[in-house]
PDB file of C-alpha atoms in Angstrom:
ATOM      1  CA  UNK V   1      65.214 100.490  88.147  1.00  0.00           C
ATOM      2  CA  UNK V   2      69.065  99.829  88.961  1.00  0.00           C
ATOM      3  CA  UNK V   3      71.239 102.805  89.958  1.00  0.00           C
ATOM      4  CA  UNK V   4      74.483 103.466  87.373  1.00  0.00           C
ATOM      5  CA  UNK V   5      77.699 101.703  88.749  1.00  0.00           C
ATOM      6  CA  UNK V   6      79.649 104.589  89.278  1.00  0.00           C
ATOM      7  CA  UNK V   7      83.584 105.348  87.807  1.00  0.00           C
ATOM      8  CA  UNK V   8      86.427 103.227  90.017  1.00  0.00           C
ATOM      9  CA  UNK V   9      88.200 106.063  91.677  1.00  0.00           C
ATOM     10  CA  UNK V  10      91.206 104.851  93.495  1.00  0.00           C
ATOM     11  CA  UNK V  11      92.222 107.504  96.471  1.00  0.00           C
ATOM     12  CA  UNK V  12      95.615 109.301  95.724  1.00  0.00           C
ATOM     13  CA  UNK V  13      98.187 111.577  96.343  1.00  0.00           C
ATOM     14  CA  UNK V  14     100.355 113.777  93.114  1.00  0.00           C
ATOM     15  CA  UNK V  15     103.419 115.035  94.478  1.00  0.00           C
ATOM     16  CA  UNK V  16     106.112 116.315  93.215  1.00  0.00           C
ATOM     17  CA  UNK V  17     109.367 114.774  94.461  1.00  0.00           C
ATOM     18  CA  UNK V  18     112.311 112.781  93.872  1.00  0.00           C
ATOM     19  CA  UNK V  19     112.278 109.048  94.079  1.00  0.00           C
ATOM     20  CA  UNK V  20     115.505 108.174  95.604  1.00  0.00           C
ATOM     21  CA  UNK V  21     116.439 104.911  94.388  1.00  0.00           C
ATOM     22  CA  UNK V  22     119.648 102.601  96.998  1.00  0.00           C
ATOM     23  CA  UNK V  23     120.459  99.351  97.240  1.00  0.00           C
ATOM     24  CA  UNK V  24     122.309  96.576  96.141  1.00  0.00           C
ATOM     25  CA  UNK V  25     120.511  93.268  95.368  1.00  0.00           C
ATOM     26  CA  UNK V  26     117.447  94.617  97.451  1.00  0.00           C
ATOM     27  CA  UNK V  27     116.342  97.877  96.232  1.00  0.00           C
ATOM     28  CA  UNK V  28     115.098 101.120  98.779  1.00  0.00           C
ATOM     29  CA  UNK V  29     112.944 103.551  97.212  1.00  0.00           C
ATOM     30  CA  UNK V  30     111.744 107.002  99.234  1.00  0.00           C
ATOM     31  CA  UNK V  31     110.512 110.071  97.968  1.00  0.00           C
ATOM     32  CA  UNK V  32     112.411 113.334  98.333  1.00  0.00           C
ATOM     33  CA  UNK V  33     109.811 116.542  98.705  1.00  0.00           C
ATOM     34  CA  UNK V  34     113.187 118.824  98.080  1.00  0.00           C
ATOM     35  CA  UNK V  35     116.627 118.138  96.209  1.00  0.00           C
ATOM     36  CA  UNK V  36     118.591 115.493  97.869  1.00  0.00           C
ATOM     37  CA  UNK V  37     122.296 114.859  98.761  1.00  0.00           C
ATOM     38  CA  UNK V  38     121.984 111.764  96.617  1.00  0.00           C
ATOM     39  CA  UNK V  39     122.236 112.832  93.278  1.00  0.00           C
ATOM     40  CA  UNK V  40     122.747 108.298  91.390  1.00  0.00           C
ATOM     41  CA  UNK V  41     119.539 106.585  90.591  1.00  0.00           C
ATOM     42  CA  UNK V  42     116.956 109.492  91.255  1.00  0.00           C
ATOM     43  CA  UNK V  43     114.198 110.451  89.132  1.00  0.00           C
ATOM     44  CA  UNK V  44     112.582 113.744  89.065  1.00  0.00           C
ATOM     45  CA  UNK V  45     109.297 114.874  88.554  1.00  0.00           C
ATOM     46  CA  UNK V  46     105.620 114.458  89.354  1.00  0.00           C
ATOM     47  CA  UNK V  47     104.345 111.183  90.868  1.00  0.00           C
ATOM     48  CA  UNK V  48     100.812 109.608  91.822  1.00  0.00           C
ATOM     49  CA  UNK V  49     101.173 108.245  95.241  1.00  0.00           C
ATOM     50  CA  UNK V  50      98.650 104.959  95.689  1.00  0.00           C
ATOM     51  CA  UNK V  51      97.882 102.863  99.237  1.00  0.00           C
ATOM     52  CA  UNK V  52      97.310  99.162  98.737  1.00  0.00           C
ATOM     53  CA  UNK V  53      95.733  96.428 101.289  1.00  0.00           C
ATOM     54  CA  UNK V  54      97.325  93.261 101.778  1.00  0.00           C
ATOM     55  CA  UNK V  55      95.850  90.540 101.023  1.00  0.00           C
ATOM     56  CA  UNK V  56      95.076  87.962 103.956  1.00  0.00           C
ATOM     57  CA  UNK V  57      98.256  85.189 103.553  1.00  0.00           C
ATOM     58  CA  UNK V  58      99.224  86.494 100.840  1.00  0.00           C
ATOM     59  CA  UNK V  59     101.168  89.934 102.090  1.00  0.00           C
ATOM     60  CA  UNK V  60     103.329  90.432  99.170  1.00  0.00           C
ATOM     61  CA  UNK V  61      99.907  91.107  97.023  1.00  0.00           C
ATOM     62  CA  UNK V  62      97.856  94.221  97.779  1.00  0.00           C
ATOM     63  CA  UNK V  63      95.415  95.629  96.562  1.00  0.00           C
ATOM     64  CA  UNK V  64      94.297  99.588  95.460  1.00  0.00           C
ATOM     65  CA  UNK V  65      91.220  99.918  96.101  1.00  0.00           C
ATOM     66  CA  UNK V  66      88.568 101.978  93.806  1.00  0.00           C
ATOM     67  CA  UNK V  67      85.494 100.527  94.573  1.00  0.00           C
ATOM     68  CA  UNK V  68      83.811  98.707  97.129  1.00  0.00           C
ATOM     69  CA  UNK V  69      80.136  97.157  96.697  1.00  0.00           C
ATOM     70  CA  UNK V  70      78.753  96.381 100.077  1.00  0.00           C
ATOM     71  CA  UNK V  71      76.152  93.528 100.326  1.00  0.00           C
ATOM     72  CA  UNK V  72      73.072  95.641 100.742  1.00  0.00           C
ATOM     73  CA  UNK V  73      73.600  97.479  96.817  1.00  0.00           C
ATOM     74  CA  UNK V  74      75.681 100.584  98.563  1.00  0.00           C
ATOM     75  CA  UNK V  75      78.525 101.244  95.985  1.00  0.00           C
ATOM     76  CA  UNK V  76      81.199 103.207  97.076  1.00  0.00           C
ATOM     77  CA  UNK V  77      84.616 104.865  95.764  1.00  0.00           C
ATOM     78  CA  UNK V  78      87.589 107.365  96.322  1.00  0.00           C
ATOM     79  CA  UNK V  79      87.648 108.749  99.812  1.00  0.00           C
ATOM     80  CA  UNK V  80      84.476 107.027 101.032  1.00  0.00           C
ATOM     81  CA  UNK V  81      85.454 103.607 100.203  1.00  0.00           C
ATOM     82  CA  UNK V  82      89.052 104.074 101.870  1.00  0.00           C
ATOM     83  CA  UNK V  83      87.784 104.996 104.978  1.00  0.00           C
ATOM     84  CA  UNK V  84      85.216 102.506 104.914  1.00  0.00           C
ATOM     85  CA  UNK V  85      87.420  99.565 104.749  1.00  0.00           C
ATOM     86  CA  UNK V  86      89.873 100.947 107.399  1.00  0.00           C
ATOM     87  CA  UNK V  87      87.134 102.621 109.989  1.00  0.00           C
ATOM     88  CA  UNK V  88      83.972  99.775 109.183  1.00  0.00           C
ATOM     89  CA  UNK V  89      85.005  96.931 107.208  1.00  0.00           C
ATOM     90  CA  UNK V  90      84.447  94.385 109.632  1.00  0.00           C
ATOM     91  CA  UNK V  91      80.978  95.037 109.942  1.00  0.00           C
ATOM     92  CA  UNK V  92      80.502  93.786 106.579  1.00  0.00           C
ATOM     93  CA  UNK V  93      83.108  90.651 105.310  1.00  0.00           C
ATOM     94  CA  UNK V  94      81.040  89.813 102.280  1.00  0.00           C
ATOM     95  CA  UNK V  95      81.330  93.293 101.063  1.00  0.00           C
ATOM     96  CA  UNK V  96      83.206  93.543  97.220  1.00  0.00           C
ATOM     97  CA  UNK V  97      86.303  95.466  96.944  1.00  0.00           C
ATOM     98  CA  UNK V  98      87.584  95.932  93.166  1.00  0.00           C
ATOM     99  CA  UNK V  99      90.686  97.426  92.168  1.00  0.00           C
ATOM    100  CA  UNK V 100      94.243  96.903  90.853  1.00  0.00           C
ATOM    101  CA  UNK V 101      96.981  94.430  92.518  1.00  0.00           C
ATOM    102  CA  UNK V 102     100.515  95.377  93.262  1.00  0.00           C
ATOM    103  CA  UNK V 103     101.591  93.855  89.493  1.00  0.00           C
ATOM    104  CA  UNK V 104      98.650  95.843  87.819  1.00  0.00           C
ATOM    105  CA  UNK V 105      96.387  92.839  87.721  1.00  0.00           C
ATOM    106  CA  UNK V 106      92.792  94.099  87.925  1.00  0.00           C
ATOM    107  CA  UNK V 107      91.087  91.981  90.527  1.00  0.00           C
ATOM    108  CA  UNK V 108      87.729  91.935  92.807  1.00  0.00           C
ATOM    109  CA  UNK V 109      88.465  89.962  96.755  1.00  0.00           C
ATOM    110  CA  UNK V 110      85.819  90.062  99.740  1.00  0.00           C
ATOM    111  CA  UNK V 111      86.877  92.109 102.503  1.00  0.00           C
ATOM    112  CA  UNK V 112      87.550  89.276 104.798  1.00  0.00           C
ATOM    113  CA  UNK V 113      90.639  88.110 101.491  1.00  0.00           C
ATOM    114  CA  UNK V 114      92.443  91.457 102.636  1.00  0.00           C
ATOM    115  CA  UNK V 115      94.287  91.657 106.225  1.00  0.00           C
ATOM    116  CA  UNK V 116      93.733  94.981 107.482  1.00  0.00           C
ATOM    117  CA  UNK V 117      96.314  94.427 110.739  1.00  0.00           C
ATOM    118  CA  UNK V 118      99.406  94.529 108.350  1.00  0.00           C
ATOM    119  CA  UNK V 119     100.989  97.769 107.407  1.00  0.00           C
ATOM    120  CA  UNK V 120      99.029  99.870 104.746  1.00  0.00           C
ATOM    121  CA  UNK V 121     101.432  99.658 101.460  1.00  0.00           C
ATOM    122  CA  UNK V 122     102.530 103.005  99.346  1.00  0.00           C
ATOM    123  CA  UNK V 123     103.537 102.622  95.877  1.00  0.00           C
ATOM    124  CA  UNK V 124     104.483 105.380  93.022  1.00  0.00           C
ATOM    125  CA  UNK V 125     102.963 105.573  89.915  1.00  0.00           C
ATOM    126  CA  UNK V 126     104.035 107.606  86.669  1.00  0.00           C
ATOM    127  CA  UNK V 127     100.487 108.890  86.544  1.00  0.00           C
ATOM    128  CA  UNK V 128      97.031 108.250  87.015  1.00  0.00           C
ATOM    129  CA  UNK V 129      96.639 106.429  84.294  1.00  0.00           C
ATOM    130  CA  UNK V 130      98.924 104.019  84.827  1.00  0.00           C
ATOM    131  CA  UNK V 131      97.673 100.741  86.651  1.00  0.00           C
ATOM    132  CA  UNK V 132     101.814  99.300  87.448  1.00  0.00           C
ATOM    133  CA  UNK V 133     103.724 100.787  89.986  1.00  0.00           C
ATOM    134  CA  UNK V 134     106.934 102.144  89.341  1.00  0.00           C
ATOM    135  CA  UNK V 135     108.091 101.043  93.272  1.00  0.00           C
ATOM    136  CA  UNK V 136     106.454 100.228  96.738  1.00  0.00           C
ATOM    137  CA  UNK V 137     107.710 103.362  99.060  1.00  0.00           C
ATOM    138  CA  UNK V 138     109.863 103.068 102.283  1.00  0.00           C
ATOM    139  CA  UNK V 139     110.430 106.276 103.507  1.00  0.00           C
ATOM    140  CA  UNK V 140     108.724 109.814 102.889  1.00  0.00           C
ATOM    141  CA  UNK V 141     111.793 112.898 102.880  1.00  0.00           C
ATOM    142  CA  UNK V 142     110.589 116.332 104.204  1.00  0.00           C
ATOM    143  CA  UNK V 143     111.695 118.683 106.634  1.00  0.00           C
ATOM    144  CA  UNK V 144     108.424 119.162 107.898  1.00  0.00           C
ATOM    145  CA  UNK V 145     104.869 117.732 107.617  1.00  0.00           C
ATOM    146  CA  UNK V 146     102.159 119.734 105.432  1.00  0.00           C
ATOM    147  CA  UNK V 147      98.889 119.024 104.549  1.00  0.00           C
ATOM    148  CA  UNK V 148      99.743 117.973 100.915  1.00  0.00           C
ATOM    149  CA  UNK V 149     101.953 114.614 102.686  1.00  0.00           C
ATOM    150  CA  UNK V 150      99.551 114.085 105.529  1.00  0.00           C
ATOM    151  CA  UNK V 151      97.994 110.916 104.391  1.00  0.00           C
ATOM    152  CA  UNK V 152     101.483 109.622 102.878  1.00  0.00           C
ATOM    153  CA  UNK V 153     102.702 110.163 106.136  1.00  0.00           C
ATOM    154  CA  UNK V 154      99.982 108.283 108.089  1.00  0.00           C
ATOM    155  CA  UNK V 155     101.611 105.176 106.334  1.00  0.00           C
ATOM    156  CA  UNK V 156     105.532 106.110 105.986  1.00  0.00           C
ATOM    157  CA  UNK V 157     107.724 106.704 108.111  1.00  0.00           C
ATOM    158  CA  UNK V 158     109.275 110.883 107.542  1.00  0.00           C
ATOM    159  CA  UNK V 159     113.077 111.547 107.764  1.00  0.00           C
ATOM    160  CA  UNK V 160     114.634 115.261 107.481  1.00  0.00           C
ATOM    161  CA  UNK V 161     116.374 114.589 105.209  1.00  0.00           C
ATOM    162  CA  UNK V 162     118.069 111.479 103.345  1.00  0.00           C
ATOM    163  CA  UNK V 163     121.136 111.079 105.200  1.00  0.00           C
ATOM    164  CA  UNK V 164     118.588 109.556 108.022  1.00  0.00           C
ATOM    165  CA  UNK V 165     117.135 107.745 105.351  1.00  0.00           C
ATOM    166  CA  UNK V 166     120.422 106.030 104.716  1.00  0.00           C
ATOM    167  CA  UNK V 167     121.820 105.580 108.054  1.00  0.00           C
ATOM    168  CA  UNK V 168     119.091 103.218 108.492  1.00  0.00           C
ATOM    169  CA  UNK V 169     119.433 101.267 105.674  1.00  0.00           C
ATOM    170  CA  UNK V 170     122.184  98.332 105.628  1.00  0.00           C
ATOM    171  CA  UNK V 171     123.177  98.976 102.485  1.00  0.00           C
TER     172      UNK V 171
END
């Protein structure tokens, strides 16, 4: 008797923030914990914070994984599956990793399509429903670290405030 595929459960982060939004001709996007100096293109409210893979060649596709079927019939998702294919993915190339693309596209790659050395990617979402990003993240705004950014800031890198932000930018 088979065991029940279990639900796709992408790991993420809800925050509540403001997604700062600079740039001319190549947009910036960061996410404000507090109210920012910048007042133009910000949005307001509660977000779903995603991590994506790259994908081996192809580095402006990643993927968000929610499930990951490894060749001997393990299945995993959320947490476990993350920290599988960062901590123990090489032991296992073949292994299935399902989940939604960048541009929403629902897709399935082997572990050895996805190139683990690049940069982890973090994108905003509306909510968890929602399967199309609103941006791919630069920068994480907080005066401090707390345990409700850790993971966001594993991946991002944390200004004071977002006048650093913008002094690095060449905008």
């Amino acid at each position: 008797m088979s065991r029940a595929i279990p639900e796709r459960q992408p790991i993420h982060d809800i925050i509540q923030g403001y997604l700062l939004n600079v740039g001319e001709g190549k947009r910036h996007f960061a996410l404000a914990l507090n109210p920012p100096k910048i007042t133009q293109n910000m949005q307001h409210g509660q977000f779903v914070v995603r991590y994506a893979i790259p994908y081996l060649g192809k580095p402006h596709y990643a993927i968000v994984p929610d499930l990951v079927a490894l060749d001997y019939g393990d299945i995993l998702t959320g947490e476990e599956a993350w920290n599988f294919l960062l901590k123990r993915s090489n032991l296992h190339p073949r292994a299935d990793v399902l989940g939604y693309r960048n541009d929403g596209v629902d897709e399935q790659v082997t572990v050895k399509m996805l190139d683990l050395a690049l940069p982890i990617q973090v994108y905003l979402y509306e909510s968890v429903d929602t399967r199309i990003p609103i941006c791919q993240l630069e920068a994480i705004i907080a005066s401090e670290e707390t345990p409700s950014i850790a993971r966001i800031c594993q991946y991002l890198v944390r200004y004071n405030d977002d006048k650093a932000w913008l002094e690095t930018l060449s905008v």
